[in-house]
Amino acid sequence: MRSHSKKSLGQQVNRFKSIIKRLRNKLKEKDEILSMILNDGHISYMVIDENGNIIRINNKCLEILGYTKKFIEDQHISSISNLDSKKLSSIISSIFKNRNTGKIIPFICDDNTIIKGNLTCISYQENNNAILLIDFIKDEEFEKELQHERYLLQVLMDNIPDTIYFKDKNSRFIRINKAQAELLGVDNPHDALGNTDFDYFTKTHAKKAYNDEQHILKTGESIVNKEEKLILKNKPTRWVSTTKVSIPNSEGKITQMVGISRNITARKHAEQKLKKALEKAKEADKLKSAFLANMSHEIRTPLNSILGFADLLLHPNLPEGKRTEFINIITSSGNMLLNLVNDIIDIAKIEAGQLNIIEKPLDINPFLQEIYLIYTEQMKGKASAKIRFALELPGDLHNPVISTDSTRLRQIITNLVNNAFKFTREGYIHVGYNYNKKTNNLDFYVEDTGIGIPGDKIGLIFKRFGRIISEKDMIDKGTGLGLAICKGLVELLGGKIGVETELNKGSIFRFSIPAKFVNVQQVSDNKKDIDLRLIDWSKKSVLIVEDDLYSFNYLKEALAPTNINIEFSESGEKAVDLIHSDKHFDIILMDLKLKGIDGYQTAELIGEINDKIPIIAQTAYALDNEENKTIEKGFDGYISKPIQLNSLLKLLIKFL
Ligand code: ADP
């Protein structure tokens, strides 16, 4: 018994061993078969866990579905199937519980096509995962239809200039159009799949967009036409109007979203420009209103003096001293008015590009000394007398003579010096210049220890009507045109103007003009007054054609000391008659604006009768570039009103 039982135990052990061996062999065989199946290039499979999360996927499967490994791993199977999630869960649990095979589920491919897959669960693995073999089934009809739909969608997406992007629950790109690929800087839309805004945009923008999208994906609320500023890495900023909406799956659960953004950069820029233009227009309007209010005061003040004192002059018993005083007041008020009109005309001419620069050699140091002397004379006995006014000339230049427009240069300097006196109560005012070898410019400056200018207002003062003092002060001082004229003139002379200033400390206005040195030792001094006593034109005669009696009387009085014979004609017609008569004239002064036939026509008719008599045009049209026109029309000279006696005499001397 015992030996029998011993034997049978040994036999049993051997039997078990052989069973184990056989089992091992079978298992090995099974493993080999499994690995053969899985490594077969034609078989698609994925490994999923009990919850339906995709743990692994082979290349064949990826190839058919069109996804990247990076995108698909860790996704739930429901994110690539459009099957109702209840049905999907029941299929998964039946696979895990009963190893049920032969279940068919539809998969959504990357290009949104649907492909059906027949599932075969071939084994349980560790961690309770399942290997699903997938046999993809092609439905030809369905596939064709889908392909057409897919084609239409692709054409639409790729030809629309707006950027379109589909994103998953984690805001990762799952599909984008060409425009979006272009914006992101990727050659192929596929390259962006699985990436997020954080890979392309600045962190701030990506975060904002992410928050918006998560809100949409959680609540289903859409964002419509939201204006966003896209700051892309290494690209110009783009403004877009964005609409983002959620995409629910067949059960109504939100799994994706789509965004569409329209480039509105051009519109935004236009809006910004418009806003700026509007602000500018408002500012210009404000300045103009202030200017008009100011101007009305500026014109009335001297006019009232002129009219008032002219009235007083009529008083019969006016002592001689008073008469002179009143005449002086009238003259200075008239000059003030003339300056104002000149300023307005200058600025209008500068803006219209009609101000011509006439360059002549200028001995710069005596020119500045003359200006300096005029101011020191004016300062005498005035409050400004305590200001130390000095002219600073460079020691390194010997009698420099430059070619420039002295009238315009004088205008710039006097404007700046006038301002310096206007805005300085104590301290000093220095005016001077230096030669800059490097730039070959003369750098002029007018420095004061006055009230200074707030930093943020510097841009304003060089604009026309730009003033920074209060409304009350504005009534008292200036028109706000001076610096605008200076800037225009300096630029016309080929230079630049600027200011360095500190509030309550003072200002230095600097401007430079090209140093066009001229090799002339003696510059003819055109400014010297002509001594009337030296002129005797008693044998000469002038015809003055003028329809304004006051202007004629002025000329008559002004020319009286020369003893010239004066004939007067108040119309063009009468002037022509006088030429027809046997009267002799050595020169004609012709007003251009006459009541009947104008000065141009009259001159032409006179020329036809006698073309030997020089005709000088006189006009008050300051704006029309009249001088050139008169020369073109054959006049021999030109003089503008109000006529300066000195200038008139110089002109007459040329012809008489
Ligand atoms: P206006 O002097 O007729 O007002 P300007 O164009 O010459 O016009 O000057 C514009 C403004 O610039 C002045 O109103 C004043 O506020 C400021 N400004 C000009 N020069 C000076 C200066 N030297 N010191 C302080 N402020 C100045």
XYZ file of C-alpha atoms and ligand atoms in Angstrom:
683
model
C 0.000 0.000 0.000
C 2.647 2.332 1.221
C 4.941 1.572 -1.773
C 1.908 1.833 -4.043
C 0.949 5.151 -2.533
C 4.588 6.268 -2.753
C 4.665 5.391 -6.407
C 1.371 6.947 -7.157
C 2.528 10.210 -5.392
C 5.650 10.210 -7.543
C 3.523 9.498 -10.559
C 1.199 12.287 -9.532
C 4.085 14.755 -9.136
C 5.355 13.795 -12.565
C 1.908 14.160 -14.010
C 1.595 17.656 -12.476
C 5.008 18.554 -13.743
C 4.125 17.479 -17.225
C 0.801 19.369 -16.946
C 2.697 22.497 -15.804
C 5.164 22.017 -18.612
C 2.399 21.661 -21.107
C 0.669 24.711 -19.670
C 3.907 26.681 -19.761
C 4.421 25.651 -23.363
C 0.868 26.644 -24.190
C 1.324 29.986 -22.410
C 4.570 30.551 -24.230
C 2.899 29.598 -27.443
C 0.057 32.023 -26.620
C 2.512 34.842 -25.769
C 4.342 34.211 -29.000
C 1.091 34.252 -30.935
C 0.064 37.490 -29.129
C 3.322 39.197 -29.830
C 3.134 38.005 -33.454
C -0.338 39.481 -33.751
C 0.609 42.768 -32.090
C 3.746 43.204 -34.092
C 1.981 42.565 -37.351
C 2.072 45.843 -39.299
C -1.486 45.318 -40.512
C -3.164 45.045 -37.161
C -4.556 48.033 -35.249
C -4.882 47.898 -31.505
C -5.108 50.044 -28.429
C -4.776 49.306 -24.729
C -7.479 50.775 -22.504
C -8.113 50.666 -18.790
C -11.379 49.762 -17.088
C -12.561 53.413 -17.276
C -12.030 53.633 -20.974
C -8.826 55.746 -20.882
C -6.445 55.047 -23.732
C -3.154 53.809 -22.253
C -1.347 52.870 -25.426
C -2.030 52.824 -29.160
C -0.077 51.316 -32.012
C 1.120 53.157 -35.114
C -1.261 51.422 -37.496
C -4.219 52.591 -35.424
C -2.812 56.150 -35.281
C -2.284 56.074 -39.003
C -5.922 55.156 -39.668
C -7.359 57.644 -37.175
C -4.915 60.376 -38.149
C -3.944 61.448 -34.620
C -0.527 61.915 -33.054
C 0.532 59.709 -30.176
C 1.079 62.794 -28.031
C -2.498 63.893 -28.577
C -4.265 60.584 -28.107
C -2.553 58.987 -25.143
C -4.385 59.679 -21.862
C -7.505 60.750 -23.738
C -10.748 58.987 -22.936
C -11.990 56.722 -25.717
C -15.143 58.867 -25.856
C -13.082 61.794 -27.152
C -12.440 59.870 -30.372
C -15.842 58.219 -30.719
C -19.160 59.806 -31.421
C -21.059 56.957 -29.791
C -23.430 57.859 -27.014
C -21.300 57.731 -23.823
C -23.759 55.355 -22.032
C -23.518 52.880 -24.847
C -19.766 53.268 -24.904
C -19.460 52.596 -21.133
C -21.683 49.508 -21.407
C -19.529 48.191 -24.273
C -16.357 48.802 -22.254
C -17.736 47.119 -19.132
C -18.997 44.133 -21.166
C -15.520 43.836 -22.672
C -13.940 43.865 -19.246
C -16.557 41.581 -17.554
C -17.332 39.051 -20.220
C -14.477 39.488 -22.686
C -17.182 40.291 -25.159
C -15.864 40.780 -28.627
C -17.468 41.708 -31.925
C -18.655 45.104 -30.628
C -18.667 47.813 -33.287
C -18.066 51.442 -32.345
C -17.698 54.473 -34.613
C -14.412 56.397 -34.283
C -13.965 60.102 -35.177
C -10.800 60.604 -37.174
C -8.626 63.686 -36.977
C -10.146 65.015 -40.202
C -13.596 64.583 -38.631
C -14.500 61.571 -40.742
C -16.101 58.620 -39.022
C -14.743 55.124 -39.299
C -16.347 52.074 -37.711
C -14.146 49.658 -35.726
C -14.936 46.051 -34.839
C -13.436 45.429 -31.404
C -11.835 42.142 -30.319
C -10.632 41.878 -26.799
C -7.718 39.519 -26.922
C -6.293 39.466 -23.467
C -6.287 40.922 -19.992
C -3.057 42.369 -18.916
C -1.599 43.555 -15.662
C -3.359 46.498 -13.997
C -6.557 45.174 -15.420
C -6.025 46.768 -18.816
C -7.419 45.316 -22.012
C -5.907 44.989 -25.443
C -8.476 45.807 -28.079
C -7.792 44.676 -31.576
C -9.648 46.959 -33.935
C -10.770 45.895 -37.318
C -11.681 49.110 -39.132
C -14.587 48.671 -41.534
C -14.927 50.853 -44.551
C -18.392 51.879 -45.612
C -17.831 52.977 -49.208
C -21.041 55.018 -49.646
C -20.749 56.624 -46.274
C -17.063 57.274 -46.817
C -17.747 58.970 -50.155
C -20.352 61.262 -48.663
C -18.113 62.066 -45.792
C -15.232 62.751 -48.093
C -17.309 65.264 -50.018
C -18.455 66.955 -46.818
C -14.898 66.960 -45.620
C -13.751 68.508 -48.883
C -16.334 71.287 -48.671
C -15.378 72.039 -45.107
C -11.694 72.083 -45.971
C -12.234 74.433 -48.916
C -14.279 76.742 -46.738
C -11.804 76.704 -43.900
C -8.730 77.199 -46.014
C -10.121 80.006 -48.115
C -11.570 82.071 -45.355
C -9.219 84.867 -44.290
C -10.387 84.565 -40.681
C -8.491 82.195 -38.422
C -10.453 79.092 -37.324
C -9.407 76.707 -34.598
C -11.052 73.754 -32.878
C -9.871 72.917 -29.382
C -10.413 70.042 -26.975
C -11.353 70.210 -23.321
C -7.807 71.189 -22.383
C -7.688 74.003 -24.950
C -5.387 71.974 -27.192
C -5.649 72.500 -30.928
C -7.434 69.602 -32.594
C -7.966 71.253 -35.942
C -6.922 74.617 -37.411
C -7.250 76.256 -40.789
C -4.505 77.657 -43.019
C -4.958 81.219 -41.770
C -4.491 80.098 -38.182
C -1.415 78.040 -39.152
C -0.017 81.138 -40.823
C -0.698 83.220 -37.736
C 0.966 80.647 -35.492
C 3.913 80.469 -37.875
C 3.618 76.741 -38.627
C 3.982 75.441 -42.175
C 1.450 72.679 -41.840
C -1.745 72.965 -39.762
C -1.030 69.435 -38.464
C 2.120 70.645 -36.736
C 0.088 72.669 -34.277
C -2.239 69.840 -33.204
C -1.923 68.946 -29.544
C -0.278 72.319 -28.809
C -1.886 75.227 -26.975
C -1.850 79.025 -27.152
C 0.968 78.968 -24.582
C 3.261 77.572 -27.288
C 2.723 80.579 -29.582
C 1.431 83.632 -27.749
C 2.691 85.618 -24.781
C 1.804 84.110 -21.427
C -0.594 86.944 -20.589
C -2.603 86.533 -23.773
C -2.548 82.709 -23.641
C -3.793 82.781 -20.039
C -6.664 85.131 -20.878
C -7.720 82.999 -23.848
C -7.416 79.797 -21.771
C -9.649 81.214 -19.026
C -12.229 82.303 -21.621
C -12.201 78.878 -23.256
C -12.476 76.945 -19.997
C -15.480 79.095 -19.110
C -17.073 78.290 -22.487
C -16.316 74.575 -22.115
C -17.786 74.511 -18.597
C -20.840 76.696 -19.105
C -21.525 76.512 -22.820
C -21.777 80.338 -22.889
C -20.367 81.808 -26.100
C -18.068 84.768 -26.561
C -19.169 86.935 -29.477
C -17.041 89.540 -31.286
C -14.660 90.105 -28.440
C -11.847 92.482 -29.416
C -8.504 91.009 -28.485
C -4.936 92.175 -28.850
C -2.809 89.244 -30.001
C 0.784 89.599 -28.984
C 2.664 86.893 -30.831
C 6.238 86.039 -30.138
C 8.437 87.806 -32.775
C 5.477 89.092 -34.814
C 3.693 92.413 -35.084
C 0.755 92.846 -32.753
C -2.581 91.978 -34.301
C -6.046 93.080 -33.275
C -8.814 90.508 -33.776
C -12.530 90.234 -33.209
C -13.116 86.768 -31.792
C -16.158 84.551 -31.489
C -15.837 81.272 -29.567
C -18.592 78.698 -29.138
C -18.809 75.311 -27.459
C -19.405 72.081 -29.431
C -21.487 69.513 -27.578
C -21.260 65.813 -28.503
C -24.300 63.665 -29.456
C -25.368 63.481 -25.802
C -25.126 67.241 -25.384
C -21.907 67.065 -23.337
C -19.390 69.780 -24.218
C -16.173 68.181 -25.369
C -14.816 70.722 -27.829
C -15.033 74.350 -28.846
C -14.433 76.314 -32.016
C -13.077 79.804 -32.302
C -13.045 82.191 -35.245
C -11.046 85.417 -35.203
C -11.211 88.248 -37.728
C -8.183 90.481 -38.256
C -9.282 94.038 -37.413
C -5.812 95.574 -37.105
C -6.343 97.988 -40.011
C -9.691 99.112 -38.594
C -8.151 99.545 -35.134
C -5.329 101.640 -36.550
C -7.810 103.733 -38.505
C -9.859 104.185 -35.333
C -6.779 105.227 -33.391
C -5.808 107.660 -36.151
C -9.336 109.033 -36.203
C -9.267 109.456 -32.443
C -5.977 111.310 -32.658
C -7.287 113.469 -35.516
C -10.388 114.251 -33.500
C -8.310 115.230 -30.492
C -6.140 117.360 -32.763
C -9.187 118.997 -34.356
C -10.640 119.703 -30.923
C -7.359 121.186 -29.796
C -7.106 123.280 -32.978
C -10.676 124.433 -32.468
C -9.941 125.427 -28.888
C -6.806 127.268 -29.962
C -8.672 129.018 -32.730
C -11.470 130.165 -30.437
C -8.918 131.461 -27.960
C -7.056 133.094 -30.847
C -10.164 134.814 -32.181
C -11.108 136.127 -28.732
C -7.568 137.334 -28.295
C -7.327 138.705 -31.803
C -10.435 140.780 -31.431
C -8.830 142.355 -28.360
C -5.467 142.733 -30.062
C -7.026 144.553 -33.004
C -9.365 146.696 -30.963
C -6.718 148.015 -28.559
C -4.513 149.792 -31.136
C -7.523 150.733 -33.255
C -9.202 152.410 -30.290
C -6.011 154.364 -29.610
C -5.711 155.406 -33.245
C -9.321 156.528 -33.528
C -9.387 158.106 -30.045
C -6.193 160.084 -30.425
C -6.953 161.063 -34.012
C -10.167 162.558 -32.641
C -8.244 164.439 -29.982
C -5.907 165.851 -32.642
C -8.854 167.708 -34.118
C -9.115 169.774 -30.960
C -8.350 173.377 -32.068
C -6.387 174.525 -29.006
C -4.175 171.517 -28.641
C -0.680 172.497 -27.445
C 2.139 171.457 -29.767
C 3.667 169.053 -27.175
C 0.391 167.176 -26.827
C -0.029 166.965 -30.593
C 3.373 165.308 -30.960
C 2.570 162.938 -28.098
C -0.751 161.945 -29.704
C 0.855 161.465 -33.099
C 3.476 159.222 -31.520
C 0.747 157.150 -29.891
C -1.108 156.867 -33.193
C 2.084 155.850 -34.989
C 3.009 153.210 -32.436
C -0.556 151.839 -32.363
C -0.520 151.725 -36.147
C 2.754 149.832 -36.018
C 1.315 147.378 -33.505
C -1.614 146.764 -35.801
C 0.679 146.366 -38.769
C 2.815 143.854 -36.858
C -0.266 141.846 -36.027
C -1.464 141.825 -39.613
C 2.064 140.909 -40.729
C 2.139 138.014 -38.263
C -1.136 136.666 -39.577
C -0.009 137.081 -43.155
C 3.359 135.461 -42.412
C 1.824 132.428 -40.806
C -0.682 132.102 -43.649
C 2.136 132.388 -46.197
C 4.319 129.872 -44.361
C 1.445 127.420 -44.172
C 0.602 127.938 -47.829
C 4.281 127.460 -48.764
C 4.317 130.918 -50.335
C 6.932 132.628 -48.254
C 10.026 133.129 -50.370
C 13.460 133.369 -48.878
C 15.707 135.975 -50.424
C 19.302 135.299 -49.523
C 21.871 138.071 -49.601
C 25.264 138.467 -47.945
C 24.871 139.553 -44.327
C 27.552 140.843 -42.027
C 26.287 138.970 -39.038
C 27.982 140.737 -36.104
C 26.968 144.340 -36.939
C 23.524 142.968 -37.722
C 23.205 141.527 -34.205
C 24.774 144.631 -32.655
C 22.102 146.761 -34.307
C 19.326 144.573 -32.893
C 21.017 144.683 -29.492
C 21.231 148.472 -29.556
C 17.582 148.861 -30.454
C 16.621 146.818 -27.385
C 18.970 148.616 -25.020
C 17.469 151.910 -26.240
C 13.954 150.603 -25.669
C 14.783 149.307 -22.198
C 15.795 152.728 -20.931
C 13.496 153.932 -18.151
C 11.387 150.777 -18.295
C 10.890 148.034 -15.685
C 13.003 145.775 -17.888
C 15.991 148.085 -17.351
C 17.083 146.036 -14.332
C 17.455 142.924 -16.493
C 21.038 142.397 -17.602
C 20.822 142.210 -21.363
C 23.956 141.071 -23.178
C 25.065 140.202 -26.688
C 27.570 137.355 -26.903
C 29.549 137.103 -30.150
C 32.010 134.303 -30.858
C 35.658 135.326 -30.552
C 36.858 132.811 -33.120
C 35.114 134.280 -36.154
C 36.475 137.363 -37.836
C 33.697 139.498 -39.356
C 31.681 136.552 -40.615
C 29.515 137.220 -43.630
C 26.896 134.660 -44.490
C 24.333 134.365 -47.202
C 20.894 134.389 -45.627
C 17.598 136.252 -45.555
C 18.346 139.038 -43.090
C 14.693 140.144 -42.817
C 13.622 136.665 -41.741
C 16.617 136.190 -39.457
C 15.862 139.514 -37.780
C 12.240 138.450 -37.393
C 13.255 135.207 -35.647
C 15.703 136.859 -33.289
C 13.421 139.746 -32.365
C 10.524 137.361 -31.741
C 12.666 135.314 -29.366
C 14.116 138.371 -27.631
C 10.649 139.939 -27.313
C 9.418 136.743 -25.663
C 12.416 136.685 -23.348
C 11.608 140.221 -22.181
C 7.916 139.373 -21.922
C 8.462 136.400 -19.644
C 11.436 137.579 -17.573
C 11.107 139.784 -14.496
C 14.681 139.684 -13.227
C 18.082 138.204 -13.939
C 19.483 138.287 -17.427
C 18.780 137.814 -21.122
C 21.657 136.732 -23.317
C 21.553 136.599 -27.063
C 24.383 135.230 -29.138
C 25.623 132.578 -31.508
C 28.414 130.078 -32.038
C 29.864 128.479 -35.118
C 29.595 124.703 -35.135
C 32.381 123.358 -37.338
C 31.023 119.806 -37.319
C 27.616 120.711 -38.675
C 28.752 123.901 -40.427
C 25.866 125.713 -38.755
C 25.555 128.943 -36.892
C 23.897 128.017 -33.599
C 21.968 131.001 -32.242
C 20.532 131.233 -28.738
C 18.362 133.516 -26.660
C 18.690 132.678 -22.988
C 16.603 134.096 -20.166
C 16.036 133.660 -16.447
C 12.274 133.977 -16.791
C 9.263 131.921 -15.868
C 10.241 128.858 -17.917
C 7.857 126.437 -19.617
C 6.340 123.242 -18.183
C 7.900 120.189 -19.875
C 4.605 118.813 -21.171
C 3.780 122.101 -22.912
C 6.927 122.428 -25.006
C 5.228 120.717 -27.961
C 2.383 123.232 -27.817
C 4.266 126.514 -27.957
C 5.639 126.002 -31.466
C 2.163 125.370 -32.813
C 0.195 128.302 -34.150
C -1.936 129.978 -31.493
C -0.202 127.763 -28.922
C 0.015 129.559 -25.610
C 0.300 128.165 -22.131
C -0.651 131.036 -19.933
C -4.100 131.497 -18.461
C -7.017 133.005 -20.372
C -6.575 136.186 -18.349
C -2.914 136.511 -19.265
C -3.730 135.696 -22.867
C -5.697 138.890 -23.165
C -2.678 140.848 -22.053
C 0.103 139.354 -24.094
C 0.764 138.128 -27.576
C -1.097 136.152 -30.154
C 0.573 132.779 -29.836
C 1.859 133.124 -33.396
C 5.430 134.240 -32.726
C 7.055 130.858 -32.155
C 5.042 129.178 -34.896
C 6.395 131.839 -37.284
C 9.924 131.378 -35.889
C 9.722 127.612 -36.445
C 8.412 128.080 -39.998
C 11.091 130.663 -40.821
C 13.972 128.684 -39.296
C 12.907 125.669 -41.332
C 12.706 127.800 -44.468
C 16.249 128.997 -43.769
C 17.294 125.350 -43.615
C 17.600 124.955 -39.852
C 15.932 123.716 -36.701
C 14.584 125.355 -33.559
C 14.120 124.011 -30.036
C 14.035 124.995 -26.417
C 15.627 123.880 -23.172
C 13.652 125.152 -20.257
C 13.006 124.739 -16.552
C 9.937 126.049 -14.807
C 10.669 129.202 -12.762
C 14.352 129.040 -13.738
C 14.405 130.146 -17.362
C 14.623 129.061 -20.965
C 17.182 128.822 -23.751
C 15.685 128.981 -27.239
C 18.189 127.657 -29.738
C 18.056 127.639 -33.493
C 20.616 126.811 -36.109
C 20.956 127.921 -39.701
C 23.482 126.787 -42.310
C 26.661 128.876 -42.201
C 26.895 129.742 -45.889
C 29.978 131.927 -45.590
C 30.435 134.550 -48.290
C 33.749 136.037 -49.230
C 32.627 139.634 -49.128
C 34.388 142.198 -47.026
C 31.965 145.001 -47.476
C 28.299 144.291 -47.331
C 26.320 147.142 -48.721
C 24.257 148.627 -46.036
C 20.777 148.783 -47.434
C 19.383 149.985 -44.203
C 20.898 153.468 -44.265
C 18.254 156.162 -44.600
C 18.464 158.230 -47.735
C 19.057 161.881 -46.999
C 16.133 163.701 -48.640
C 18.082 166.950 -48.691
C 20.440 165.494 -51.245
C 17.681 164.770 -53.740
C 16.473 167.261 -56.275
C 13.911 165.969 -58.689
C 12.475 169.358 -59.597
C 12.955 168.510 -63.260
C 11.280 165.149 -62.957
C 7.627 164.252 -62.931
C 5.729 161.288 -61.561
C 2.215 160.099 -62.307
C 0.552 158.531 -59.292
C -2.396 156.312 -60.233
C -4.272 155.713 -56.978
C -7.980 155.570 -56.164
C -7.477 156.038 -52.425
C -7.104 159.726 -51.696
C -5.400 159.135 -48.340
C -2.731 156.985 -49.900
C -2.196 159.598 -52.628
C -1.890 162.369 -50.028
C 0.655 160.341 -48.099
C 2.787 159.898 -51.212
C 2.435 163.552 -52.107
C 3.570 164.640 -48.621
C 6.359 162.100 -48.471
C 7.794 163.075 -51.852
C 7.329 166.844 -51.425
C 10.911 167.466 -50.124
C 12.320 166.066 -53.396
C 10.473 168.777 -55.380
C 9.290 166.216 -57.882
C 6.309 167.219 -60.057
C 3.360 165.096 -59.151
C 0.350 164.346 -61.333
C -2.581 162.479 -59.829
C -5.015 160.123 -61.491
C -7.723 158.329 -59.463
C -8.525 155.846 -62.284
C -6.831 153.758 -64.945
C -8.883 155.370 -67.702
C -7.750 158.873 -66.712
C -4.131 157.708 -66.515
C -4.326 156.406 -70.124
C -5.772 159.768 -71.217
C -2.898 161.585 -69.513
C -0.348 159.492 -71.416
C -2.215 160.282 -74.640
C -1.935 164.005 -73.846
C 1.390 165.705 -74.444
C 2.342 165.592 -70.774
C 5.684 164.034 -69.998
C 6.255 161.556 -67.152
C 9.544 160.071 -65.979
C 7.930 157.395 -63.872
C 4.493 156.034 -62.975
C 3.415 154.687 -59.563
C 0.518 152.348 -60.313
C -1.913 151.027 -57.736
C -3.023 147.545 -58.863
C -6.479 147.520 -57.334
C -8.369 150.258 -59.135
C -12.092 150.642 -59.449
C -12.521 150.611 -63.269
C -9.839 148.939 -65.329
C -7.262 147.575 -62.868
C -3.575 148.427 -62.595
C -2.472 145.506 -64.795
C -4.755 146.517 -67.677
C -3.864 150.194 -67.304
C -0.140 149.390 -67.456
C -0.703 147.293 -70.566
C -2.614 150.144 -72.319
C 0.056 152.658 -71.306
C 2.758 150.316 -72.615
C 1.007 150.253 -75.992
C 1.137 154.064 -76.153
C 4.601 154.588 -74.669
C 6.757 151.729 -73.468
C 9.632 153.945 -72.341
C 8.078 155.102 -69.048
C 9.023 152.865 -66.087
C 5.968 151.701 -64.161
C 6.199 150.731 -60.476
C 3.408 148.596 -59.040
C 2.135 149.389 -55.577
C -0.174 147.003 -53.797
C -1.576 145.908 -50.473
C -2.224 142.338 -51.630
C 0.309 140.715 -49.371
C -0.812 137.153 -49.919
C -0.772 136.599 -53.648
C 2.922 136.517 -54.397
C 2.163 139.723 -56.209
C 5.776 140.680 -56.743
C 6.438 137.803 -59.156
C 3.183 138.443 -60.935
C 3.966 142.136 -61.513
C 7.413 141.302 -62.881
C 5.833 138.745 -65.220
C 3.357 141.383 -66.408
C 6.184 143.728 -67.353
C 6.214 146.146 -64.431
C 9.620 147.661 -63.753
C 9.411 147.548 -59.976
C 7.226 146.647 -57.067
C 6.521 148.224 -53.710
C 4.142 146.921 -51.065
C 1.832 148.988 -48.933
C 2.172 150.496 -46.404
C 4.897 152.203 -48.372
C 8.143 152.930 -46.492
C 9.533 156.228 -47.703
C 13.099 154.929 -47.694
C 12.221 151.949 -49.868
C 10.254 154.124 -52.264
C 13.110 156.591 -52.630
C 15.589 153.766 -53.320
C 13.325 152.464 -56.025
C 12.795 155.879 -57.602
C 16.537 156.630 -57.516
C 17.043 153.603 -59.766
C 14.884 155.153 -62.498
C 15.226 158.924 -62.132
P 3.033 134.843 -27.772
O 4.290 135.211 -27.095
O 2.527 135.840 -28.726
O 2.007 134.333 -26.835
P 4.643 132.845 -28.979
O 4.331 131.859 -30.056
O 5.794 133.747 -29.197
O 3.319 133.619 -28.719
O 4.877 132.036 -27.661
C 3.982 131.011 -27.300
C 3.993 130.773 -25.807
O 5.240 130.200 -25.411
C 3.885 132.018 -24.986
O 2.544 132.407 -24.831
C 4.506 131.573 -23.678
O 3.555 130.862 -22.925
C 5.584 130.615 -24.104
N 6.904 131.254 -24.173
C 7.518 131.740 -25.287
N 8.733 132.238 -24.972
C 8.905 132.067 -23.663
C 9.949 132.382 -22.746
N 11.094 132.966 -23.135
N 9.777 132.061 -21.423
C 8.639 131.467 -21.025
N 7.615 131.150 -21.831
C 7.735 131.441 -23.134
